[in-house]
Coordinates of C-alpha atoms in Angstrom, one line a residue:
X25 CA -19.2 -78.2 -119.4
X26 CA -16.9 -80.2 -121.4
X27 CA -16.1 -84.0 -122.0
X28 CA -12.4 -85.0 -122.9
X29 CA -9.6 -87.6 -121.8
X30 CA -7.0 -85.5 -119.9
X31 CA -5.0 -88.0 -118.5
X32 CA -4.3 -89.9 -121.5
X33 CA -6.1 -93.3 -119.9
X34 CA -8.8 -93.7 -122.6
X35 CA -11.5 -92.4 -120.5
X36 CA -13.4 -89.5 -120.6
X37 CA -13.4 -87.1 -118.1
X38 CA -15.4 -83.8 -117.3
X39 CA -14.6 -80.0 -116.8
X40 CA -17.6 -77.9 -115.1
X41 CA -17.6 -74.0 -115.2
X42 CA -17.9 -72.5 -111.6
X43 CA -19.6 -69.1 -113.6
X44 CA -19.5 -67.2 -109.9
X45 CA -16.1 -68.2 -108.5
X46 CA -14.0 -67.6 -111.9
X47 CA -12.6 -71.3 -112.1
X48 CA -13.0 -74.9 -114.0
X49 CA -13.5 -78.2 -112.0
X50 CA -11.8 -80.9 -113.4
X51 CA -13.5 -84.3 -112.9
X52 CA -11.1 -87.5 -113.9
X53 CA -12.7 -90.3 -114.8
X54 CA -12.2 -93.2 -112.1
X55 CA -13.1 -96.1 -114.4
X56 CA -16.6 -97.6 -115.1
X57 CA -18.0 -93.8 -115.3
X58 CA -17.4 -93.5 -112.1
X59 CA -15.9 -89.3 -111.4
X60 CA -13.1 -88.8 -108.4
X61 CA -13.5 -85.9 -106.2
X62 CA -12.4 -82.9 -108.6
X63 CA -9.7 -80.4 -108.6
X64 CA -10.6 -76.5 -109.6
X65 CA -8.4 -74.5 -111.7
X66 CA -8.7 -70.6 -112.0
X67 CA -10.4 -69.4 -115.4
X68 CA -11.5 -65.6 -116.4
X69 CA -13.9 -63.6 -114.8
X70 CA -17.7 -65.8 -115.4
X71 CA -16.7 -68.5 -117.2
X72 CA -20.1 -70.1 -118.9
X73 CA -19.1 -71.7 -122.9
X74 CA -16.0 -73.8 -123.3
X75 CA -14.6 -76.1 -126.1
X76 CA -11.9 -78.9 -126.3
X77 CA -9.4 -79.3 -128.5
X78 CA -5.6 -79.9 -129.1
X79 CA -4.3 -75.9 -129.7
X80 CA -0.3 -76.6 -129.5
X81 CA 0.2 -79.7 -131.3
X82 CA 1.3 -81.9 -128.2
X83 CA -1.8 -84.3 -128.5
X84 CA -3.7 -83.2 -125.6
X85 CA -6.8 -81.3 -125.5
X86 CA -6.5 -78.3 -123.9
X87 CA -9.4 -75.9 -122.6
X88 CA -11.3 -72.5 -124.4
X89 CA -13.5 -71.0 -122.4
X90 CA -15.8 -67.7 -122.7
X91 CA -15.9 -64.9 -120.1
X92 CA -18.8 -63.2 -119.7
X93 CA -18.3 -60.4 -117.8
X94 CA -14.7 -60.2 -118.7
X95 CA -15.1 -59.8 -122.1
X96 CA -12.5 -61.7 -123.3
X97 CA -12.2 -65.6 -123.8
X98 CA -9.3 -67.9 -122.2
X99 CA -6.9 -70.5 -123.4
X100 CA -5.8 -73.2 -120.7
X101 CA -3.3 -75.2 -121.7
X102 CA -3.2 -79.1 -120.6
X103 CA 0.0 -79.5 -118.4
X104 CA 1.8 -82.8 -118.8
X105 CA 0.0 -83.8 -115.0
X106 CA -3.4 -83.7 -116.6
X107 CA -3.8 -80.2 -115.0
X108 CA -4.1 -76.9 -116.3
X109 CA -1.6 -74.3 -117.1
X110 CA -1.8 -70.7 -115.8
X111 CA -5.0 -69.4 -118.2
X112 CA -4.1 -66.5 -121.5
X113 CA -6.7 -63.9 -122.1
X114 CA -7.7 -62.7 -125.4
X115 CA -10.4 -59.9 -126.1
X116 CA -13.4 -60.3 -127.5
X117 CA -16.9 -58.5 -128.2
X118 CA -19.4 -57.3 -125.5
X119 CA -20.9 -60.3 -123.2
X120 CA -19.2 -63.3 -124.8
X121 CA -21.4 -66.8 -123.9
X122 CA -20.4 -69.1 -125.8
X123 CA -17.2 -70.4 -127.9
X124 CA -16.4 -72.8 -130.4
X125 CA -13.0 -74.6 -132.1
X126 CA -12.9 -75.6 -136.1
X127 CA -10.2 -74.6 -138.7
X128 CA -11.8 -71.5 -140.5
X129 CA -8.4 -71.2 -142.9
X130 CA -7.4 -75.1 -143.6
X131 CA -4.2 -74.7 -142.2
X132 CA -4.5 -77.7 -139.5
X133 CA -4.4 -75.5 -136.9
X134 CA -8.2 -74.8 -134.6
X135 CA -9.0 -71.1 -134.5
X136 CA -12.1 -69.9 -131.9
X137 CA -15.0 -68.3 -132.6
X138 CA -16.9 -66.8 -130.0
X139 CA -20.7 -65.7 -129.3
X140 CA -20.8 -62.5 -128.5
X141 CA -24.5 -62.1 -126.2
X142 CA -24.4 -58.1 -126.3
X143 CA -22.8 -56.8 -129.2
X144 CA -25.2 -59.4 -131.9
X145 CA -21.8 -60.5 -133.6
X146 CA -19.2 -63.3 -133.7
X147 CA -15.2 -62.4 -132.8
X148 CA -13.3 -65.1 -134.8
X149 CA -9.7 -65.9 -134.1
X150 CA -7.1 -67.1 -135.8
X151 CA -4.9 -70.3 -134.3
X152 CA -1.0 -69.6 -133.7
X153 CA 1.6 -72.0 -132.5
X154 CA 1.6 -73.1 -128.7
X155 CA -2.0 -72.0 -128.4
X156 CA -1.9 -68.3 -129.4
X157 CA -4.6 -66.6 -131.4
X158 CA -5.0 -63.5 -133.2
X159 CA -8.0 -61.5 -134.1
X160 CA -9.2 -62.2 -137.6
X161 CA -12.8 -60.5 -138.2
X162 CA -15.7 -59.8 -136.5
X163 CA -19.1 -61.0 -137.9
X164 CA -22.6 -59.6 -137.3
X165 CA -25.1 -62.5 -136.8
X166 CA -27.9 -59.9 -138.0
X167 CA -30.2 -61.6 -135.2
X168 CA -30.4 -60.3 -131.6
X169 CA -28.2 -62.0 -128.8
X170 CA -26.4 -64.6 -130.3
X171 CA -26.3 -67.5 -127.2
X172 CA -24.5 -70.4 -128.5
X173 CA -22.5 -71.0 -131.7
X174 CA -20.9 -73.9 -133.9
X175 CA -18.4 -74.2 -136.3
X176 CA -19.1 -76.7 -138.9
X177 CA -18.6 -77.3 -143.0
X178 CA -22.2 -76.7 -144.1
X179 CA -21.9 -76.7 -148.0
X180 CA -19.1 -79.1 -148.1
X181 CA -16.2 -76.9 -149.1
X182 CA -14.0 -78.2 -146.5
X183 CA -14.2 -74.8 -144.6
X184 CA -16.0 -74.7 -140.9
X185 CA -19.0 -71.9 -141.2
X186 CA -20.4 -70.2 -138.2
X187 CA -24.0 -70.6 -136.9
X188 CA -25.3 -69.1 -133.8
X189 CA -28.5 -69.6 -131.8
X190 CA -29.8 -66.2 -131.3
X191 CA -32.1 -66.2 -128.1
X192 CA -34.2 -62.6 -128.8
X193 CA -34.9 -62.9 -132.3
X194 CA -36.3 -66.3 -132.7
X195 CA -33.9 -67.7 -135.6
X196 CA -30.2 -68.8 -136.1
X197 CA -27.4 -67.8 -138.2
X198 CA -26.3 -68.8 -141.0
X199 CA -22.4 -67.5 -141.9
X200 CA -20.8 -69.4 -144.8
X201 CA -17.0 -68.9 -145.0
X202 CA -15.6 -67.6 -147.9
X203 CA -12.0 -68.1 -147.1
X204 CA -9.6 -65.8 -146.2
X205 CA -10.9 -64.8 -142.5
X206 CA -14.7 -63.5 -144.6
X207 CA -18.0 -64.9 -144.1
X208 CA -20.9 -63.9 -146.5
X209 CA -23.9 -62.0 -145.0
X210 CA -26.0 -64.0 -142.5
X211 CA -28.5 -66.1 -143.5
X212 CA -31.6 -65.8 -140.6
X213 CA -33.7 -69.1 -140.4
X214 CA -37.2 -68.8 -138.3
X215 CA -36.7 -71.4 -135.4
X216 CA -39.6 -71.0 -132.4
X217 CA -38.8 -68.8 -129.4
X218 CA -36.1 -67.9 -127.3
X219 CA -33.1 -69.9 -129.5
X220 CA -30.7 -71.3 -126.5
X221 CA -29.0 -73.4 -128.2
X222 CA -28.1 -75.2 -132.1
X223 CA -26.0 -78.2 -132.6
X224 CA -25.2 -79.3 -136.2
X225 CA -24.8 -83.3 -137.7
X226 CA -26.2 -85.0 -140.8
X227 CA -29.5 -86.0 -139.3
X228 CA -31.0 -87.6 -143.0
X229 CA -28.3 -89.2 -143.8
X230 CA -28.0 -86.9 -147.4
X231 CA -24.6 -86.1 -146.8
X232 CA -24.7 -82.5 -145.3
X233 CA -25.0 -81.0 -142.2
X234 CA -28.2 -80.7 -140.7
X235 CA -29.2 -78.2 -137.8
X236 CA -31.4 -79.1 -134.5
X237 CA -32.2 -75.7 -132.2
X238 CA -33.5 -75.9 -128.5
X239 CA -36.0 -73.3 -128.2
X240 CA -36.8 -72.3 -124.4
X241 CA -39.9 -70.5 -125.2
X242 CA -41.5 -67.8 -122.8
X243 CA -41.4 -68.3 -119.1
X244 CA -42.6 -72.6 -119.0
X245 CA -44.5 -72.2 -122.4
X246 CA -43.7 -73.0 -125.8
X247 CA -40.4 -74.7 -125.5
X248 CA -39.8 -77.0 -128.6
X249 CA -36.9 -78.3 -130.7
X250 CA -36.6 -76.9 -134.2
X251 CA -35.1 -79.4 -136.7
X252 CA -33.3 -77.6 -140.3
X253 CA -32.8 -79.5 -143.0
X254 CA -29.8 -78.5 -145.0
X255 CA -31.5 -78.5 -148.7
X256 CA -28.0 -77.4 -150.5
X257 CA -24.6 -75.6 -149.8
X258 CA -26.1 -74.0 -146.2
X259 CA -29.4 -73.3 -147.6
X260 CA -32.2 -74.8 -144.6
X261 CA -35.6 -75.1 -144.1
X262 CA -37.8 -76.2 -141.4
X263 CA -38.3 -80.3 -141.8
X264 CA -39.9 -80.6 -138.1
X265 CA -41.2 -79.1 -134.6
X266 CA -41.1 -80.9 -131.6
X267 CA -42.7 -80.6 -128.2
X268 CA -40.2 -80.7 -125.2
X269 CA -40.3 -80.2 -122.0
X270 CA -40.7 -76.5 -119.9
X271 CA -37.5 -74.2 -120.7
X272 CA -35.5 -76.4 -123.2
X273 CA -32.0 -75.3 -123.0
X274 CA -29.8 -77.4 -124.5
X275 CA -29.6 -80.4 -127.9
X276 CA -26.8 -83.0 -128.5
X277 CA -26.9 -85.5 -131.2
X278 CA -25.6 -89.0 -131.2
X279 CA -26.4 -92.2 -131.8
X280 CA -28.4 -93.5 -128.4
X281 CA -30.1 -96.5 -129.0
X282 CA -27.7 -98.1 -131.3
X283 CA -29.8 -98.2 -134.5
X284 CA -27.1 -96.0 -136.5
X285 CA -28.8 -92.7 -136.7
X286 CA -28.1 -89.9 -134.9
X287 CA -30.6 -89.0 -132.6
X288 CA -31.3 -86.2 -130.0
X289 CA -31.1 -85.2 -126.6
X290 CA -32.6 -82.8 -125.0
X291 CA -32.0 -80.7 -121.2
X292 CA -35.7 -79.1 -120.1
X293 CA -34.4 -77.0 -117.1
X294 CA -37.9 -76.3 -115.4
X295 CA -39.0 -79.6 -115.1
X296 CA -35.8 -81.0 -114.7
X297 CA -35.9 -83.8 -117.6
X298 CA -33.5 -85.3 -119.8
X299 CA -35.6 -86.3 -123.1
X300 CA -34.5 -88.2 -126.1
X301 CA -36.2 -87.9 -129.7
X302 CA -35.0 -91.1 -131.2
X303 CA -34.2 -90.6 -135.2
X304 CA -37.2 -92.7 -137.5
X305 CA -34.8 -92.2 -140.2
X306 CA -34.7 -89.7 -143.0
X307 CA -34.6 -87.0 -139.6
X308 CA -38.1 -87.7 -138.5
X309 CA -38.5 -87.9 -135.0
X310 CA -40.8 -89.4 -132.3
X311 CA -42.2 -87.9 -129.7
X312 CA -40.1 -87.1 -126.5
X313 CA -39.1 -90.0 -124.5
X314 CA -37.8 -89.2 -120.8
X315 CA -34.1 -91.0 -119.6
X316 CA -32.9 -91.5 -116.3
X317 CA -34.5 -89.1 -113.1
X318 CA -35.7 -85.9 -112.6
X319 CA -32.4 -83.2 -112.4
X320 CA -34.0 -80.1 -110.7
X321 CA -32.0 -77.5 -112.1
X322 CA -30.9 -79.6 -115.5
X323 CA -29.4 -77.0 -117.7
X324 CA -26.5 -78.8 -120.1
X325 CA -25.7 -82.3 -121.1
X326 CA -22.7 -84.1 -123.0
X327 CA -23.2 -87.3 -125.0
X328 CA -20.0 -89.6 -124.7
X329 CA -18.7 -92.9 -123.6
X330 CA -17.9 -92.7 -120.3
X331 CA -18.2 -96.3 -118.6
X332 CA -16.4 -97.8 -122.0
X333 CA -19.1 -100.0 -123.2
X334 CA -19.3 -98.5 -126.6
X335 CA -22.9 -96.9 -125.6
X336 CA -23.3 -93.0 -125.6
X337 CA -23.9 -92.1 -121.8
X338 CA -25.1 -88.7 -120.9
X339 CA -23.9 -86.2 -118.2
X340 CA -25.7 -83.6 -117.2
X341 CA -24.8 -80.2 -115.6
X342 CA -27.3 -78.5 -113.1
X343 CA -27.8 -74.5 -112.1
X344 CA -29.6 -72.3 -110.2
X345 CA -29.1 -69.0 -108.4
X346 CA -30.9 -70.0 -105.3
X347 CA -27.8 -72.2 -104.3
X348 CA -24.4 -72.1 -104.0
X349 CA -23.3 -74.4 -106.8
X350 CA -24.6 -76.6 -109.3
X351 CA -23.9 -80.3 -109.6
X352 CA -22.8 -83.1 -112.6
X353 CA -25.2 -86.3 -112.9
X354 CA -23.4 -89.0 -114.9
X355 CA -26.6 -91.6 -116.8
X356 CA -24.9 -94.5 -117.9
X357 CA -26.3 -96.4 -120.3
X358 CA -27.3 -99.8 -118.9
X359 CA -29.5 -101.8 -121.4
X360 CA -30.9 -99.5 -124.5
X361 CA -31.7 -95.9 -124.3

């Protein structure tokens, strides 16, 4: 699931991955948060991670998405119609989940860096003109089943580095960039169990980048959220542990409650919550606070303004195998969190 503004209105719409029928639903934003019926757009083969991001240069964000049983990730450009043009393939590692846009080489163009589940590395692609990559380097994550990664400047050289959530090994990923399409060994952090998913942002407000890590735990135990502290130049340690709901999959940061720190928000699939762990400053945390109802199935969320009241809103994206499809939830932000 994605959030972006496709049509060029000012609002934000959404894009939902249809994993079993290969294709993209786009949601356009009907005004007060309100989403119109969508239109669906063919993708690779199991489409589950995707990414936003303006690949030709025409000021529209256009639409990376990973392919899981394809093996290969796919670029859909944005047509002038706020649709999608016809979807380019490019090859990747063994069981790719998750992807992620950033310029690796400073040359203003986004290159894509992709999560490969099966093969414990990262395929990293350079950015072309009119959205065409080529294959740069492949990176070992040193950690067993990489599920999600980011691309962000973690010791402040102005280069994005890759960190992946690695769901088998218990610890993330740590890849600073070195320039010139090579990355220095990985650097494993401990996290807690099963590592679905990492999301990066300055969470002390020290100046670097920061790391929070949904952990689902083991069956409906154990589930926390790791927070890592970025000590110097991509160095972490372990500042806090939090309790979360049963099988925590995924963390977004943002600013909820309008007190100017960035706080976080959680998705706990089994019990179908949306919590929030509102920022005490300095990157401590209180305890989990639920939002909204219960989502049966809740298994990703977006922060973003939807309803254009300057107040993050979240949207939520349900799964589960036992039906046919999964649906969006849209929790606009009323009064507070």
């Amino acid at each position: 699931m994605a959030l972006a503004d496709l049509n060029g209105d000012g609002l934000l719409d959404v894009i939902a991955l249809n994993e079993f029928s290969a294709t993209a639903s786009l949601f356009l934003n009907a005004g007060g948060g309100a989403l119109a019926l969508p239109t669906t757009w063919p993708t690779g083969p199991q489409p589950i991670g995707a990414a936003v991001g303006d690949l030709n240069g025409d000021s529209r964000p256009d639409l990376v998405l990973s392919n899981y049983s394809g093996n290969t990730f796919s670029v859909l450009l944005t047509s002038p119609d706020a649709g999608f043009l016809a979807p380019m393939a490019f090859s990747t590692g063994l069981g790719p989940i998750s992807v992620a846009l950033g310029d690796l080489d400073r040359d203003g163009r986004l290159d894509v860096a992709v999560a490969n589940w099966l093969a414990d590395s990262v395929s990293v692609f350079g950015g072309l003109d009119g959205g065409q990559f080529a294959p740069r380097s492949t990176v070992p994550v040193m950690g067993s089943h990489p599920y999600c990664v980011v691309l962000s400047d973690l010791d402040g050289d102005g280069l994005a580095d890759v960190t992946t959530a690695n769901g088998v090994s218990a610890n993330v990923s740590v890849m600073i960039n070195q320039s010139s399409w090579t990355f220095q060994p990985a650097r494993l952090v401990p996290t807690g169990l099963t590592s679905n998913w990492v999301a990066a942002g300055d969470l002390d407000d020290d100046g670097l980048l920061d790391l929070a890590v949904a952990n689902a735990g083991t069956g409906q135990a154990m589930a926390s959220l790791s927070v890592l502290r970025n000590t110097d130049a991509g160095h972490f340690s372990v500042s806090g542990t939090y309790q979360t709901g049963q099988y925590l999959r995924t963390v977004r940061i943002g600013d909820v409650n309008g007190d100017r720190l960035p706080d976080l928000v959680v998705a706990n699939h089994a019990d179908g919550t949306i919590g929030l762990f509102a920022n005490a400053d300095g990157g401590v945390f209180g305890s989990q606070q639920l939002i909204g109802p219960v989502i049966a199935g809740a298994v990703h969320l977006e922060l973003g303004d939807l309803d254009g009241d300057g107040r993050l809103d979240v949207v939520v994206g349900t799964y589960s195998p036992n039906v046919s499809g999964g649906e969006i939830t849209v929790l606009l932000q009323r009064c507070g969190p």
